[in-house]
Short mmCIF file of C-alpha atoms in Angstrom, two decimals:
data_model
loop_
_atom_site.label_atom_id
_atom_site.label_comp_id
_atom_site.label_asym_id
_atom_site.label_seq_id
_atom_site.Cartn_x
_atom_site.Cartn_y
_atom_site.Cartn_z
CA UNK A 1 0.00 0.00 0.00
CA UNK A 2 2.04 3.53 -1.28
CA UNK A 3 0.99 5.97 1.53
CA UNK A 4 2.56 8.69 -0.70
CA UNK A 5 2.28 8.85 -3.85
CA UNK A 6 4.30 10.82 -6.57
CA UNK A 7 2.54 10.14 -9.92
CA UNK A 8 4.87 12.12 -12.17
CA UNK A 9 8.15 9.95 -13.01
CA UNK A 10 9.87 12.38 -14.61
CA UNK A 11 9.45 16.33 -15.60
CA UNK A 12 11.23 18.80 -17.73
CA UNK A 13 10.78 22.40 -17.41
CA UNK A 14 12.43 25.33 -19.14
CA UNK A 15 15.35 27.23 -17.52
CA UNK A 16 13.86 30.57 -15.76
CA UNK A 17 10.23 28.53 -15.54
CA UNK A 18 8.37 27.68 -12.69
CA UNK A 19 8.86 23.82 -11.78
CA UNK A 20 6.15 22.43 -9.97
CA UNK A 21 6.16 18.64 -8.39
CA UNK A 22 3.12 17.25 -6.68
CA UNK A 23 2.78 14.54 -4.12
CA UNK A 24 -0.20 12.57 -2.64
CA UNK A 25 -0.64 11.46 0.59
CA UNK A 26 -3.16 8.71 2.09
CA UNK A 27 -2.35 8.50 5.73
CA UNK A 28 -4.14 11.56 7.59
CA UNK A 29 -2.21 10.70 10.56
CA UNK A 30 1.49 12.16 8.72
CA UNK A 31 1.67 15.10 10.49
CA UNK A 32 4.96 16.55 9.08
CA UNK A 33 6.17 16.65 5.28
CA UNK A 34 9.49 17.14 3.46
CA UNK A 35 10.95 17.20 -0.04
CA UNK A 36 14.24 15.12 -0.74
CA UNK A 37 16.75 15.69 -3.52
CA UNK A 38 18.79 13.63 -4.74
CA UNK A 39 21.68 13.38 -7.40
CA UNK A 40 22.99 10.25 -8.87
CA UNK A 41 25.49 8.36 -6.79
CA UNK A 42 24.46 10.41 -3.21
CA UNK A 43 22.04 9.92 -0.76
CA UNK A 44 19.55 11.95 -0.36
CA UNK A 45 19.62 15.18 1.16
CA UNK A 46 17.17 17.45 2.83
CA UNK A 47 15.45 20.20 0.91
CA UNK A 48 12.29 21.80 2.69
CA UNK A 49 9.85 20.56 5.04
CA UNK A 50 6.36 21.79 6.23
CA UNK A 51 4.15 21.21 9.32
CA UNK A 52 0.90 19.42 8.77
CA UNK A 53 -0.72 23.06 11.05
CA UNK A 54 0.75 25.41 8.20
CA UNK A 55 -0.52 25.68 4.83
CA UNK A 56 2.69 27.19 2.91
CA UNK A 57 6.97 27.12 3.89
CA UNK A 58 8.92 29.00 1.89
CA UNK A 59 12.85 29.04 1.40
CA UNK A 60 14.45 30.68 -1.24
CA UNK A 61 13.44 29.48 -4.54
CA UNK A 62 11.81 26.85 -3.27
CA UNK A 63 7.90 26.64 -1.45
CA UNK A 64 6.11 23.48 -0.48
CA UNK A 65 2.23 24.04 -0.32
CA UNK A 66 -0.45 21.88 2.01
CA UNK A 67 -3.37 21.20 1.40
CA UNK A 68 -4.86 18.83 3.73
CA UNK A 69 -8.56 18.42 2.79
CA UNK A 70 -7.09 17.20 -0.31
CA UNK A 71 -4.02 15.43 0.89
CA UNK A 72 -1.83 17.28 -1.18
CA UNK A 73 1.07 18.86 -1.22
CA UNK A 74 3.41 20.49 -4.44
CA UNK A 75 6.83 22.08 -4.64
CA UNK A 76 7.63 24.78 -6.32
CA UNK A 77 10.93 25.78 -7.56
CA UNK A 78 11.40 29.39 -9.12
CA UNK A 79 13.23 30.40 -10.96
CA UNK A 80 14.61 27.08 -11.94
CA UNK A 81 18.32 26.40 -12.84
CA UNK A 82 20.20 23.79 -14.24
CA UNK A 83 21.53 22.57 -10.79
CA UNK A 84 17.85 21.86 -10.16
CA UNK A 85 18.24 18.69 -11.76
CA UNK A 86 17.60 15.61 -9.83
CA UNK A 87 15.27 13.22 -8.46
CA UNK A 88 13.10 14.80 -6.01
CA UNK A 89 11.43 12.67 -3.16
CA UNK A 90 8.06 13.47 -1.06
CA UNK A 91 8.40 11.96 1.98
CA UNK A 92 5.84 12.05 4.94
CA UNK A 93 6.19 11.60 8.82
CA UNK A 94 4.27 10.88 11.95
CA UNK A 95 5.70 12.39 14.81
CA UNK A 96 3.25 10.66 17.04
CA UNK A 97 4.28 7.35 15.90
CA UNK A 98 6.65 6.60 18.34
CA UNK A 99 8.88 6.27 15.87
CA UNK A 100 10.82 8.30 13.12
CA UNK A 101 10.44 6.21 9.95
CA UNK A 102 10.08 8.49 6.76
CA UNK A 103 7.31 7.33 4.19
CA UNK A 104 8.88 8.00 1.04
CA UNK A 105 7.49 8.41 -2.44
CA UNK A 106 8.64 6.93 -5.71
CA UNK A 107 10.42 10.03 -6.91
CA UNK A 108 9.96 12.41 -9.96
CA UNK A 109 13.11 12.96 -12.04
CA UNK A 110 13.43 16.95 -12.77
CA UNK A 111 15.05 17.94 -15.63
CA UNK A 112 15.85 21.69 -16.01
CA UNK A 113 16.46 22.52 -20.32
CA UNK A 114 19.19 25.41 -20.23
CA UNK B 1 29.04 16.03 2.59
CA UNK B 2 26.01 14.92 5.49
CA UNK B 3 28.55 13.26 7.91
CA UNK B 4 27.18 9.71 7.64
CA UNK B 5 29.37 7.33 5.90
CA UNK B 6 28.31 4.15 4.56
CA UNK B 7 30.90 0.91 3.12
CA UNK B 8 31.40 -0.72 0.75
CA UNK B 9 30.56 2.07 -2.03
CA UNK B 10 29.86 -0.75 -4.32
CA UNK B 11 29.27 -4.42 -3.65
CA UNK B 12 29.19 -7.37 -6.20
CA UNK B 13 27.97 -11.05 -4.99
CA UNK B 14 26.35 -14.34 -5.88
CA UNK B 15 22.81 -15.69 -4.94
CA UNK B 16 23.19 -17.78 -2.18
CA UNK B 17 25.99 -15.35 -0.14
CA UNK B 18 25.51 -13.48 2.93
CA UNK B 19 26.62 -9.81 2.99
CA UNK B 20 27.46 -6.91 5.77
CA UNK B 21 26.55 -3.19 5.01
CA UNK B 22 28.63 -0.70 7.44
CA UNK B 23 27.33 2.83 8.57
CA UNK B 24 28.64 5.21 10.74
CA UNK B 25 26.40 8.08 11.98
CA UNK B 26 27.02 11.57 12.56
CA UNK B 27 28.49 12.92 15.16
CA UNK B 28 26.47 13.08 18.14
CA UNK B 29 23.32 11.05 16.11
CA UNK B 30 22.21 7.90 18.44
CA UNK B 31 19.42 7.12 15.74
CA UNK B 32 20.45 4.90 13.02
CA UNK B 33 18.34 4.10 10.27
CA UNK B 34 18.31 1.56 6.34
CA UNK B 35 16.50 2.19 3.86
CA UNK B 36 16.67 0.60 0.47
CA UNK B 37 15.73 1.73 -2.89
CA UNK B 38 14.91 -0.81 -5.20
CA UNK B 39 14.73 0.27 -9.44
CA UNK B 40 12.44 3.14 -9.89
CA UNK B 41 11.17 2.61 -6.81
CA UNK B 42 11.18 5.04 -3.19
CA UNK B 43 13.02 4.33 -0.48
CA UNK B 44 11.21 1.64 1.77
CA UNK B 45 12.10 2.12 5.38
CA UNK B 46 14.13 -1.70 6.76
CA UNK B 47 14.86 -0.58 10.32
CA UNK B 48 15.60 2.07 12.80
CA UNK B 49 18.14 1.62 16.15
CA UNK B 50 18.22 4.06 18.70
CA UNK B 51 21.25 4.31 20.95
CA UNK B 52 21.62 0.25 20.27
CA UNK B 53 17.91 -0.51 21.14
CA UNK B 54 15.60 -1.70 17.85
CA UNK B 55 12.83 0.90 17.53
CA UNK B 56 11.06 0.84 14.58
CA UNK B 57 10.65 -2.16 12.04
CA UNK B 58 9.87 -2.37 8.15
CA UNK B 59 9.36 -4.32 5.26
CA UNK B 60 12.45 -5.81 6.31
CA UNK B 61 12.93 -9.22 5.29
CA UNK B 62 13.30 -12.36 7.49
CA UNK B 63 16.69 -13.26 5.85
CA UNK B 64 18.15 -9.76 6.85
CA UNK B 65 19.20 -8.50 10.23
CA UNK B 66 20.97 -5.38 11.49
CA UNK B 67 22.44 -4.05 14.98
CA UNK B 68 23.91 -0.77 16.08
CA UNK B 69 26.86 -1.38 18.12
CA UNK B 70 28.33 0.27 21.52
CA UNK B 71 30.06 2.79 19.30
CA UNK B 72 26.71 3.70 17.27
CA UNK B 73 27.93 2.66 14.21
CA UNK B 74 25.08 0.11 12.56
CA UNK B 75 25.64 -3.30 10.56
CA UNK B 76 22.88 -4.27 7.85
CA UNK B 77 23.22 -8.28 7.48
CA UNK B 78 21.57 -10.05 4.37
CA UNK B 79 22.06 -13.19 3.73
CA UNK B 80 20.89 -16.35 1.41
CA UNK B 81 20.44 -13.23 -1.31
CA UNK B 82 18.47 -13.10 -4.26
CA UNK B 83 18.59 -11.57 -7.48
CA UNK B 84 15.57 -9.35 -6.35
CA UNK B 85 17.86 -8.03 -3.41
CA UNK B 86 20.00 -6.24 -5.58
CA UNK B 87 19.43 -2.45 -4.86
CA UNK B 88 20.99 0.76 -2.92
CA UNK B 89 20.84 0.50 0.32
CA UNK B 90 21.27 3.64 2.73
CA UNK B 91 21.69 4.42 6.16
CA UNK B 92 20.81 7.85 7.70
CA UNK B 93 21.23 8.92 10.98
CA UNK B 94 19.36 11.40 13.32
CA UNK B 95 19.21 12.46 16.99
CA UNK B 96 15.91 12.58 18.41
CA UNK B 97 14.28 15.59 20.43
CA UNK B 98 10.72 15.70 19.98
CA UNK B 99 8.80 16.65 16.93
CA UNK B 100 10.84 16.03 13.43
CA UNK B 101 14.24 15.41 13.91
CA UNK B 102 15.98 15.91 10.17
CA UNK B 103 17.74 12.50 9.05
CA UNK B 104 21.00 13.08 7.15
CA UNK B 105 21.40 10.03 4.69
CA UNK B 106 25.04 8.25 3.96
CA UNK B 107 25.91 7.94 0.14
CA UNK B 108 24.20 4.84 0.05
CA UNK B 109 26.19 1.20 -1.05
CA UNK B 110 25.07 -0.54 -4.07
CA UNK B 111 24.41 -4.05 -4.03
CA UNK B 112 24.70 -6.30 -7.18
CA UNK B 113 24.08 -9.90 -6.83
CA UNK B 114 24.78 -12.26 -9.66
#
């Protein structure tokens, strides 16, 4: 059973543009969120999170929107750069679990056209 | 670099064999944690140790074990492996203070087997 759920394997977006990557959740108990990157041959490594009581986190280029009614959440990435290339994980949390296992999703493969 | 290293890089075995995955934590971490990543797939949580003590358990299989010794560093055994096990597996390490804790991941060691 995927929890979360990243139905776009792969993405290519214009240098400049807007990239936007969407993840789906099923689990209303997550209660936090993040966004993994990863390049080839590393592990991943942290890129934003956001709190299941806000709606919106932003950091730099990069915002992660909530919506909860719709178990939903998107990161956006403006303006995107070449660098921006990479896999990109969702990943969801419940810190009432009693435990700190992250619920990963399968991953959609940005690719930024210079 | 996150701090967390992870050996071998690369590993290359036959069905049938019984392998040991390394990871040291950060500094300071005392929560260990494996995840692998199959093709195309997310990371699926294995196991998490806490200051030597199991604490939270995944789709790990029967055939594969793992402990986090004295020093914190973690082992990942797998043994009587099948083609199917052949995947990156990576170790990330946390400390744990209440709420989301952000886990730094190792580079990850790739497992072939023939």
């Amino acid at each position: 059973d995927q929890q979360v759920k990243q139905n776009s394997p792969s993405l290519s977006v214009q240098e400049g543009r807007i990239s936007i990557l969407n993840c789906d959740y099923t689990n209303s108990m997550f209660d936090y969120f993040l966004w993994y990157k990863k390049y080839p041959a590393e592990g991943p490594t942290f890129l934003i999170s956001i709190s299941s009581i806000k709606d919106k986190n932003e950091d730099g280029r990069f915002t992660v929107f909530l919506n909860k009614s719709a178990k939903h959440l998107s990161l956006h990435i403006v303006p995107s750069q070449p660098g921006d290339s990479a896999v990109y994980f969702c990943a969801a949390i419940g810190t009432n679990f009693g435990n700190e296992k992250l619920t990963f999703g399968t991953g959609t493969r940005l690719t930024i056209i210079p | 670099d996150s701090g967390v290293t992870q050996t071998p890089k690369h590993l290359i075995t036959a069905t049938g064999q019984r392998v040991t995955l390394r990871c040291s934590p950060r500094s300071g971490d005392l929560s260990v944690y494996w995840y692998q990543q199959s093709l195309d797939q997310g990371l699926q949580f294995l196991i998490q140790y806490y200051n030597g003590e199991e604490r939270a358990k995944g789709n790990i299989l029967e055939r594969f074990s793992a402990q986090q010794f004295p020093d914190l560093h973690s082992e990942l055994n797998l043994s009587s492996l099948e083609l199917g096990d052949s995947a990156l597996y990576f170790c990330a390490s946390s400390v744990i203070q209440g709420g989301y804790n952000e886990q730094f991941f190792g580079p990850g060691t790739r497992l072939t087997v023939l």
